[in-house]
Amino acid sequence: MAQKFERNQEATVYIGNLDDRVTDELIWELMVQAGPVANVHLPKDRVTQSTQGYGFCEFQSAEDADYAVKIMNMVKLFGKPMRINKSSTDKRMQDVGAKLFIGNLDPQVDDEKLLHDTFGVFGQMAQPPKIARDSVSGNSKGFAFVSYATFEAADAAIEAMNGQYLANKPVAVNYAFKKDARGERHGSAAERLLAAQAQKNMPGEQQQQQQYQQYQQQQYQQYQPPPPPQQW
């Protein structure tokens, strides 16, 4: 039966350019040379059950994942060099600048999950929502930030949510001010142009990020290595 496991993205590496003959067991045996492995997952075609040329290996620590990238990247399996990198390294897509300020939050909105559920419907988030909190009491300061992976998602959120009630107060939704930019907000034409150019130049990384998100959300059969033979 398929089970769902919590995954540690910082301890997970993406493995691409895999030959069809590569198996979960082979990846496990290879990656365990870099450190203790928590899980291996090679997505398979629903009909043919053949691998799709990529997979993920989750280590027990982020340090082991970093080490695996250093020693395993471009190692050949069945004549094909594996492309290995950290699943969390796609910062260029995350830093497009589609960051929103959510103001006039009701004190009852004290849970990032509510913001995630509310604003997540408009598109992929680059990082989890963050409520600004008092450093002493931990209470909400009445505003939060939501960052999207695309300006299209951010625009849709502004159009739909600005002035709408969240709990008992209408929220103000707009692009957040840039740090050290003297009143300039995110979402400018220049910022959008740079983001569009970056997206054209990195289809592989975007596809990888989408694959990792599918890996995070789906349920799958976790590969477990066979137990070692008993010593008599």
PDB file of N, CA, C and O in Angstrom, residues 80-108:
ATOM      1  N   LYS A  80      25.428   6.783 -19.430  1.00  0.00           N
ATOM      2  CA  LYS A  80      24.836   8.130 -19.413  1.00  0.00           C
ATOM      3  C   LYS A  80      25.239   8.857 -18.127  1.00  0.00           C
ATOM      4  O   LYS A  80      25.034   8.327 -17.028  1.00  0.00           O
ATOM      5  N   PRO A  81      25.795  10.067 -18.238  1.00  0.00           N
ATOM      6  CA  PRO A  81      26.179  10.810 -17.028  1.00  0.00           C
ATOM      7  C   PRO A  81      24.950  11.333 -16.287  1.00  0.00           C
ATOM      8  O   PRO A  81      24.095  11.999 -16.880  1.00  0.00           O
ATOM      9  N   MET A  82      24.868  11.027 -15.028  1.00  0.00           N
ATOM     10  CA  MET A  82      23.750  11.517 -14.220  1.00  0.00           C
ATOM     11  C   MET A  82      23.916  13.011 -13.954  1.00  0.00           C
ATOM     12  O   MET A  82      25.022  13.498 -13.740  1.00  0.00           O
ATOM     13  N   ARG A  83      22.819  13.724 -13.954  1.00  0.00           N
ATOM     14  CA  ARG A  83      22.817  15.150 -13.590  1.00  0.00           C
ATOM     15  C   ARG A  83      22.204  15.254 -12.199  1.00  0.00           C
ATOM     16  O   ARG A  83      21.016  15.010 -12.004  1.00  0.00           O
ATOM     17  N   ILE A  84      23.031  15.603 -11.222  1.00  0.00           N
ATOM     18  CA  ILE A  84      22.597  15.600  -9.829  1.00  0.00           C
ATOM     19  C   ILE A  84      22.776  16.984  -9.224  1.00  0.00           C
ATOM     20  O   ILE A  84      23.837  17.587  -9.332  1.00  0.00           O
ATOM     21  N   ASN A  85      21.731  17.495  -8.614  1.00  0.00           N
ATOM     22  CA  ASN A  85      21.837  18.755  -7.882  1.00  0.00           C
ATOM     23  C   ASN A  85      20.763  18.801  -6.801  1.00  0.00           C
ATOM     24  O   ASN A  85      19.826  18.004  -6.801  1.00  0.00           O
ATOM     25  N   LYS A  86      20.922  19.739  -5.886  1.00  0.00           N
ATOM     26  CA  LYS A  86      19.968  19.857  -4.790  1.00  0.00           C
ATOM     27  C   LYS A  86      18.624  20.303  -5.328  1.00  0.00           C
ATOM     28  O   LYS A  86      18.527  21.194  -6.160  1.00  0.00           O
ATOM     29  N   SER A  87      17.558  19.691  -4.830  1.00  0.00           N
ATOM     30  CA  SER A  87      16.217  20.052  -5.281  1.00  0.00           C
ATOM     31  C   SER A  87      15.831  21.448  -4.845  1.00  0.00           C
ATOM     32  O   SER A  87      14.886  22.022  -5.368  1.00  0.00           O
ATOM     33  N   SER A  88      16.537  22.009  -3.895  1.00  0.00           N
ATOM     34  CA  SER A  88      16.192  23.340  -3.377  1.00  0.00           C
ATOM     35  C   SER A  88      17.018  24.446  -4.000  1.00  0.00           C
ATOM     36  O   SER A  88      16.944  25.587  -3.566  1.00  0.00           O
ATOM     37  N   THR A  89      17.813  24.130  -5.043  1.00  0.00           N
ATOM     38  CA  THR A  89      18.735  25.135  -5.557  1.00  0.00           C
ATOM     39  C   THR A  89      18.150  25.985  -6.659  1.00  0.00           C
ATOM     40  O   THR A  89      18.829  26.847  -7.202  1.00  0.00           O
ATOM     41  N   ASP A  90      16.876  25.791  -6.995  1.00  0.00           N
ATOM     42  CA  ASP A  90      16.293  26.588  -8.077  1.00  0.00           C
ATOM     43  C   ASP A  90      15.841  27.946  -7.539  1.00  0.00           C
ATOM     44  O   ASP A  90      14.671  28.271  -7.510  1.00  0.00           O
ATOM     45  N   LYS A  91      16.814  28.740  -7.097  1.00  0.00           N
ATOM     46  CA  LYS A  91      16.493  30.028  -6.491  1.00  0.00           C
ATOM     47  C   LYS A  91      16.110  31.065  -7.527  1.00  0.00           C
ATOM     48  O   LYS A  91      15.381  31.994  -7.228  1.00  0.00           O
ATOM     49  N   ARG A  92      16.592  30.888  -8.759  1.00  0.00           N
ATOM     50  CA  ARG A  92      16.319  31.915  -9.758  1.00  0.00           C
ATOM     51  C   ARG A  92      14.828  32.029 -10.024  1.00  0.00           C
ATOM     52  O   ARG A  92      14.300  33.103 -10.205  1.00  0.00           O
ATOM     53  N   MET A  93      14.127  30.892 -10.035  1.00  0.00           N
ATOM     54  CA  MET A  93      12.695  30.966 -10.267  1.00  0.00           C
ATOM     55  C   MET A  93      11.992  31.554  -9.046  1.00  0.00           C
ATOM     56  O   MET A  93      11.025  32.270  -9.162  1.00  0.00           O
ATOM     57  N   GLN A  94      12.510  31.256  -7.848  1.00  0.00           N
ATOM     58  CA  GLN A  94      11.868  31.746  -6.645  1.00  0.00           C
ATOM     59  C   GLN A  94      12.054  33.248  -6.475  1.00  0.00           C
ATOM     60  O   GLN A  94      11.216  33.915  -5.882  1.00  0.00           O
ATOM     61  N   ASP A  95      13.128  33.805  -7.004  1.00  0.00           N
ATOM     62  CA  ASP A  95      13.468  35.194  -6.763  1.00  0.00           C
ATOM     63  C   ASP A  95      13.008  36.122  -7.880  1.00  0.00           C
ATOM     64  O   ASP A  95      13.644  37.128  -8.160  1.00  0.00           O
ATOM     65  N   VAL A  96      11.918  35.787  -8.546  1.00  0.00           N
ATOM     66  CA  VAL A  96      11.459  36.647  -9.635  1.00  0.00           C
ATOM     67  C   VAL A  96      10.968  37.992  -9.125  1.00  0.00           C
ATOM     68  O   VAL A  96      10.921  38.967  -9.871  1.00  0.00           O
ATOM     69  N   GLY A  97      10.576  38.071  -7.861  1.00  0.00           N
ATOM     70  CA  GLY A  97      10.114  39.342  -7.311  1.00  0.00           C
ATOM     71  C   GLY A  97       8.621  39.454  -7.149  1.00  0.00           C
ATOM     72  O   GLY A  97       8.107  40.532  -6.841  1.00  0.00           O
ATOM     73  N   ALA A  98       7.909  38.348  -7.365  1.00  0.00           N
ATOM     74  CA  ALA A  98       6.446  38.372  -7.255  1.00  0.00           C
ATOM     75  C   ALA A  98       6.029  38.234  -5.790  1.00  0.00           C
ATOM     76  O   ALA A  98       5.374  37.277  -5.384  1.00  0.00           O
ATOM     77  N   LYS A  99       6.396  39.232  -4.995  1.00  0.00           N
ATOM     78  CA  LYS A  99       6.172  39.204  -3.553  1.00  0.00           C
ATOM     79  C   LYS A  99       5.069  40.184  -3.177  1.00  0.00           C
ATOM     80  O   LYS A  99       5.130  41.357  -3.524  1.00  0.00           O
ATOM     81  N   LEU A 100       4.080  39.677  -2.456  1.00  0.00           N
ATOM     82  CA  LEU A 100       2.934  40.497  -2.087  1.00  0.00           C
ATOM     83  C   LEU A 100       2.937  40.849  -0.604  1.00  0.00           C
ATOM     84  O   LEU A 100       3.386  40.070   0.233  1.00  0.00           O
ATOM     85  N   PHE A 101       2.411  42.032  -0.328  1.00  0.00           N
ATOM     86  CA  PHE A 101       2.180  42.488   1.051  1.00  0.00           C
ATOM     87  C   PHE A 101       0.693  42.296   1.347  1.00  0.00           C
ATOM     88  O   PHE A 101      -0.165  42.779   0.594  1.00  0.00           O
ATOM     89  N   ILE A 102       0.388  41.605   2.440  1.00  0.00           N
ATOM     90  CA  ILE A 102      -0.993  41.386   2.862  1.00  0.00           C
ATOM     91  C   ILE A 102      -1.202  42.178   4.140  1.00  0.00           C
ATOM     92  O   ILE A 102      -0.692  41.813   5.204  1.00  0.00           O
ATOM     93  N   GLY A 103      -1.915  43.296   4.044  1.00  0.00           N
ATOM     94  CA  GLY A 103      -2.090  44.167   5.191  1.00  0.00           C
ATOM     95  C   GLY A 103      -3.486  44.123   5.780  1.00  0.00           C
ATOM     96  O   GLY A 103      -4.402  43.511   5.225  1.00  0.00           O
ATOM     97  N   ASN A 104      -3.630  44.769   6.941  1.00  0.00           N
ATOM     98  CA  ASN A 104      -4.905  44.851   7.665  1.00  0.00           C
ATOM     99  C   ASN A 104      -5.432  43.472   8.061  1.00  0.00           C
ATOM    100  O   ASN A 104      -6.638  43.208   8.016  1.00  0.00           O
ATOM    101  N   LEU A 105      -4.509  42.612   8.473  1.00  0.00           N
ATOM    102  CA  LEU A 105      -4.913  41.265   8.882  1.00  0.00           C
ATOM    103  C   LEU A 105      -5.656  41.288  10.209  1.00  0.00           C
ATOM    104  O   LEU A 105      -5.248  41.974  11.153  1.00  0.00           O
ATOM    105  N   ASP A 106      -6.724  40.549  10.260  1.00  0.00           N
ATOM    106  CA  ASP A 106      -7.457  40.376  11.512  1.00  0.00           C
ATOM    107  C   ASP A 106      -6.576  39.607  12.496  1.00  0.00           C
ATOM    108  O   ASP A 106      -5.839  38.702  12.089  1.00  0.00           O
ATOM    109  N   PRO A 107      -6.614  39.958  13.800  1.00  0.00           N
ATOM    110  CA  PRO A 107      -5.810  39.208  14.782  1.00  0.00           C
ATOM    111  C   PRO A 107      -6.097  37.712  14.787  1.00  0.00           C
ATOM    112  O   PRO A 107      -5.253  36.909  15.195  1.00  0.00           O
ATOM    113  N   GLN A 108      -7.292  37.343  14.316  1.00  0.00           N
ATOM    114  CA  GLN A 108      -7.624  35.922  14.262  1.00  0.00           C
ATOM    115  C   GLN A 108      -6.822  35.184  13.191  1.00  0.00           C
ATOM    116  O   GLN A 108      -6.687  33.968  13.264  1.00  0.00           O
TER     117      GLN A 108
END
